[in-house]
Short mmCIF file of C-alpha atoms and ligand atoms in Angstrom, two decimals:
data_model
loop_
_atom_site.label_atom_id
_atom_site.label_comp_id
_atom_site.label_asym_id
_atom_site.label_seq_id
_atom_site.Cartn_x
_atom_site.Cartn_y
_atom_site.Cartn_z
CA UNK A 1437 32.73 -1.39 -65.80
CA UNK A 1438 35.17 -3.72 -67.83
CA UNK A 1439 33.89 -4.71 -71.22
CA UNK A 1440 35.92 -7.46 -73.40
CA UNK A 1441 35.42 -8.35 -77.11
CA UNK A 1442 37.19 -11.73 -78.27
CA UNK A 1443 36.72 -13.70 -81.47
CA UNK A 1444 38.90 -15.02 -84.38
CA UNK A 1445 39.56 -12.05 -86.83
CA UNK A 1446 36.67 -11.24 -89.53
CA UNK A 1447 34.15 -11.36 -86.88
CA UNK A 1448 33.46 -7.36 -86.75
CA UNK A 1449 34.71 -7.57 -83.02
CA UNK A 1450 36.44 -4.14 -83.40
CA UNK A 1451 33.58 -2.13 -85.52
CA UNK A 1452 31.07 -3.12 -82.66
CA UNK A 1453 33.52 -2.19 -80.04
CA UNK A 1454 33.85 1.04 -81.95
CA UNK A 1455 30.09 1.43 -82.77
CA UNK A 1456 29.12 0.35 -78.72
CA UNK A 1457 31.90 3.50 -77.77
CA UNK A 1458 30.30 5.90 -79.62
CA UNK A 1459 26.81 4.98 -78.48
CA UNK A 1460 27.66 4.87 -74.67
CA UNK A 1461 29.46 7.86 -75.18
CA UNK A 1462 26.38 10.19 -76.94
CA UNK A 1463 24.44 8.82 -73.75
CA UNK A 1464 26.46 10.65 -71.54
CA UNK A 1465 28.88 7.64 -70.15
CA UNK A 1466 32.82 8.36 -69.66
CA UNK A 1467 34.12 5.64 -72.13
CA UNK A 1468 37.76 4.07 -72.43
CA UNK A 1469 38.04 2.26 -75.61
CA UNK A 1470 41.26 0.08 -76.32
CA UNK A 1471 42.72 -3.01 -77.51
CA UNK A 1472 45.15 -5.52 -77.45
CA UNK A 1473 47.88 -5.46 -79.03
CA UNK A 1474 48.18 -2.11 -77.75
CA UNK A 1475 49.43 1.14 -79.69
CA UNK A 1476 52.41 1.23 -77.48
CA UNK A 1477 55.96 0.54 -78.25
CA UNK A 1478 55.29 -3.06 -76.60
CA UNK A 1479 52.37 -3.66 -78.80
CA UNK A 1480 54.07 -2.57 -81.69
CA UNK A 1481 56.96 -4.85 -80.72
CA UNK A 1482 54.16 -7.49 -80.46
CA UNK A 1483 52.86 -7.05 -84.25
CA UNK A 1484 56.06 -6.90 -85.51
CA UNK A 1485 56.96 -10.73 -83.78
CA UNK A 1486 53.84 -11.74 -85.77
CA UNK A 1487 54.91 -10.79 -88.84
CA UNK A 1488 58.85 -11.88 -88.30
CA UNK A 1489 56.82 -15.24 -87.61
CA UNK A 1490 59.21 -15.49 -84.48
CA UNK A 1491 58.83 -18.56 -81.96
CA UNK A 1492 55.36 -19.18 -80.05
CA UNK A 1493 57.39 -18.92 -76.84
CA UNK A 1494 58.43 -15.41 -78.02
CA UNK A 1495 55.34 -14.36 -79.16
CA UNK A 1496 53.14 -15.52 -76.24
CA UNK A 1497 55.88 -13.88 -73.69
CA UNK A 1498 55.58 -10.27 -75.67
CA UNK A 1499 51.38 -10.47 -75.64
CA UNK A 1500 51.99 -10.68 -71.94
CA UNK A 1501 54.06 -8.02 -71.44
CA UNK A 1502 51.98 -5.75 -73.57
CA UNK A 1503 49.40 -7.18 -71.17
CA UNK A 1504 50.68 -6.60 -68.18
CA UNK A 1505 51.49 -2.61 -68.77
CA UNK A 1506 47.97 -2.41 -70.14
CA UNK A 1507 46.46 -3.50 -67.12
CA UNK A 1508 48.03 -0.94 -65.00
CA UNK A 1509 46.27 1.40 -67.85
CA UNK A 1510 42.74 -0.44 -67.51
CA UNK A 1511 43.38 0.07 -63.89
CA UNK A 1512 43.64 3.68 -64.23
CA UNK A 1513 40.89 3.79 -66.12
CA UNK A 1514 38.71 1.61 -63.80
CA UNK A 1515 35.78 4.18 -63.08
CA UNK A 1516 35.23 4.58 -66.86
CA UNK A 1517 33.12 1.42 -69.07
CA UNK A 1518 36.08 0.15 -70.31
CA UNK A 1519 35.66 -1.35 -73.92
CA UNK A 1520 38.53 -4.13 -75.02
CA UNK A 1521 39.13 -5.11 -78.28
CA UNK A 1522 40.85 -8.54 -77.53
CA UNK A 1523 42.43 -9.58 -74.18
CA UNK A 1524 43.92 -12.56 -72.33
CA UNK A 1525 41.71 -15.26 -73.89
CA UNK A 1526 42.97 -14.11 -77.17
CA UNK A 1527 45.97 -15.48 -76.04
CA UNK A 1528 44.71 -18.44 -74.59
CA UNK A 1529 43.36 -19.49 -77.76
CA UNK A 1530 45.56 -18.34 -80.58
CA UNK A 1531 49.26 -19.12 -78.51
CA UNK A 1532 47.76 -22.33 -77.34
CA UNK A 1533 47.21 -23.05 -81.26
CA UNK A 1534 50.40 -21.82 -81.86
CA UNK A 1535 52.16 -24.06 -79.31
CA UNK A 1536 50.08 -27.01 -79.36
CA UNK A 1537 53.01 -28.84 -80.77
CA UNK A 1538 55.47 -28.41 -78.05
CA UNK A 1539 52.80 -28.15 -75.00
CA UNK A 1540 49.67 -29.43 -76.55
CA UNK A 1541 46.76 -27.10 -76.31
CA UNK A 1542 45.71 -28.40 -72.33
CA UNK A 1543 49.35 -27.71 -71.30
CA UNK A 1544 49.59 -24.16 -72.64
CA UNK A 1545 46.26 -23.09 -71.43
CA UNK A 1546 47.80 -24.20 -68.09
CA UNK A 1547 51.19 -22.37 -68.55
CA UNK A 1548 49.29 -19.35 -69.73
CA UNK A 1549 46.47 -19.56 -66.76
CA UNK A 1550 50.08 -19.32 -64.48
CA UNK A 1551 51.14 -16.54 -66.20
CA UNK A 1552 48.23 -14.37 -65.70
CA UNK A 1553 47.39 -15.20 -62.46
CA UNK A 1554 49.86 -12.61 -60.86
CA UNK A 1555 48.55 -9.87 -63.06
CA UNK A 1556 44.75 -10.86 -63.15
CA UNK A 1557 42.34 -8.35 -64.00
CA UNK A 1558 39.46 -9.52 -65.23
CA UNK A 1559 36.78 -8.39 -67.19
CA UNK A 1560 32.89 -7.77 -66.18
CA UNK A 1561 31.54 -9.17 -69.59
CA UNK A 1562 33.03 -11.18 -72.12
CA UNK A 1563 31.40 -11.35 -75.68
CA UNK A 1564 32.77 -14.19 -78.05
CA UNK A 1565 31.79 -13.73 -81.38
CA UNK A 1566 32.07 -16.62 -83.44
CA UNK A 1567 32.11 -17.15 -87.32
CA UNK A 1568 32.35 -19.63 -90.15
CA UNK A 1569 36.16 -18.73 -90.46
CA UNK A 1570 35.62 -19.19 -94.39
CA UNK A 1571 33.25 -16.21 -93.68
CA UNK A 1572 35.91 -14.35 -91.67
CA UNK A 1573 38.49 -14.56 -94.34
CA UNK A 1574 35.96 -13.37 -96.89
CA UNK A 1575 35.26 -10.51 -94.70
CA UNK A 1576 38.88 -9.37 -94.42
CA UNK A 1577 40.02 -10.30 -97.78
CA UNK A 1578 41.32 -6.99 -99.50
CA UNK A 1579 42.97 -5.87 -96.41
CA UNK A 1580 46.39 -5.19 -97.60
CA UNK A 1581 48.35 -6.99 -95.77
CA UNK A 1582 47.48 -10.27 -95.07
CA UNK A 1583 48.78 -11.43 -91.40
CA UNK A 1584 49.92 -15.52 -91.09
CA UNK A 1585 46.88 -16.05 -88.73
CA UNK A 1586 44.53 -14.88 -91.63
CA UNK A 1587 44.14 -18.62 -92.32
CA UNK A 1588 40.92 -20.72 -92.47
CA UNK A 1589 42.32 -23.45 -90.69
CA UNK A 1590 44.38 -21.99 -88.15
CA UNK A 1591 41.21 -19.58 -87.19
CA UNK A 1592 38.95 -22.88 -86.80
CA UNK A 1593 41.06 -24.34 -84.63
CA UNK A 1594 41.73 -21.16 -82.57
CA UNK A 1595 37.94 -20.48 -82.60
CA UNK A 1596 37.31 -23.96 -81.17
CA UNK A 1597 39.26 -23.16 -78.37
CA UNK A 1598 37.49 -19.70 -77.57
CA UNK A 1599 34.50 -22.28 -77.81
CA UNK A 1600 36.17 -25.04 -74.98
CA UNK A 1601 37.24 -22.20 -72.62
CA UNK A 1602 33.55 -20.14 -73.29
CA UNK A 1603 31.64 -22.28 -70.42
CA UNK A 1604 34.68 -21.82 -67.74
CA UNK A 1605 34.94 -18.30 -68.19
CA UNK A 1606 30.87 -17.25 -68.88
CA UNK A 1607 31.44 -15.80 -72.03
CA UNK A 1608 28.13 -14.39 -73.95
CA UNK A 1609 28.40 -16.06 -77.26
CA UNK A 1610 27.16 -14.60 -79.92
CA UNK A 1611 26.58 -15.61 -83.71
CA UNK A 1612 28.36 -13.24 -85.97
CA UNK A 1613 27.46 -14.59 -89.16
CA UNK A 1614 24.34 -12.81 -88.85
CA UNK A 1615 24.11 -9.33 -90.22
CA UNK A 1616 26.61 -7.04 -88.43
CA UNK A 1617 23.85 -4.50 -87.29
CA UNK A 1618 21.91 -8.00 -85.61
CA UNK A 1619 25.59 -8.49 -84.06
CA UNK A 1620 25.73 -4.78 -82.71
CA UNK A 1621 21.94 -5.15 -81.46
CA UNK A 1622 22.86 -8.09 -79.14
CA UNK A 1623 25.96 -6.98 -77.84
CA UNK A 1624 24.14 -3.36 -76.76
CA UNK A 1625 21.35 -5.23 -75.29
CA UNK A 1626 23.43 -7.56 -72.89
CA UNK A 1627 25.97 -4.47 -72.06
CA UNK A 1628 22.74 -2.13 -71.48
CA UNK A 1629 21.45 -5.27 -69.31
CA UNK A 1630 24.88 -5.23 -67.06
CA UNK A 1631 24.67 -1.46 -66.97
CA UNK A 1632 21.53 -1.41 -65.03
CA UNK A 1633 22.32 -4.53 -63.04
CA UNK A 1634 24.97 -2.55 -61.40
P1 TYD B 892 44.25 -7.48 -84.41
O1 TYD B 892 44.78 -6.05 -83.31
O2 TYD B 892 42.81 -7.92 -83.43
O3 TYD B 892 44.12 -7.63 -85.71
P2 TYD B 892 43.90 -6.29 -86.56
O4 TYD B 892 45.62 -6.16 -87.01
O5 TYD B 892 43.77 -7.29 -88.24
O6 TYD B 892 42.81 -6.15 -86.46
O7 TYD B 892 45.10 -8.55 -83.55
C1 TYD B 892 46.23 -8.71 -84.50
C2 TYD B 892 46.51 -10.66 -84.28
O8 TYD B 892 47.25 -10.76 -82.88
C3 TYD B 892 45.07 -11.05 -84.71
O9 TYD B 892 45.26 -11.76 -85.96
C4 TYD B 892 45.27 -12.02 -83.64
C5 TYD B 892 46.52 -11.58 -82.65
N1 TYD B 892 46.28 -11.99 -81.27
C6 TYD B 892 47.32 -12.84 -80.75
O10 TYD B 892 47.37 -14.33 -81.38
N2 TYD B 892 47.32 -13.32 -79.37
C7 TYD B 892 46.54 -12.43 -78.72
O11 TYD B 892 46.89 -12.47 -77.49
C8 TYD B 892 45.95 -10.90 -79.20
C9 TYD B 892 45.63 -9.85 -78.13
C10 TYD B 892 46.18 -11.18 -80.56
#
């Protein structure tokens, strides 16, 4: 089973992914916990491109290069419960906002869908955790390195794209403005329902 957690920075996704992995492991499930950008050299190059503010096309293509390799890894772990912190929908949301001047949001989305099509490996469950972008920024405030992405207005637009594509892709939308323990319980409940339905 392949589970993806999506949302803007500061939604608590990573904490939830870790907690879910720990709980499922303690119940005896085999779990593969992973994230994008990955920790491989390509993933590191992706982070470098973000830091150096390379142009939107470069960043989008690097995210896809990292993902193309990652998908091979995901397929090898297909018999486990895969928990992935960010996936292709992050590119859809973040890079479409980055490229909106050049391609428009829907032009960028069309382009990304075409790139994704031949490598396509779709999740069984996608959680979209939304948060007030100002609250998201407050939560990450204090982290040493502030990335360009971590800006309220940008994140608001990114979140709008996530919400726009949520219906189309059947995301489970979770309100991340509540206590993290409640967000976690909502995610955990849906995951257990899905596991039992398989
Ligand atoms: P992430 O590792 O989730 O953030 P953090 O380092 O704070 O834990 O992702 C790094 C940044 O990359 C984050 O701002 C989201 C962005 N991103 C994209 O713009 N497109 C993508 O496809 C992915 C996977 C991440």
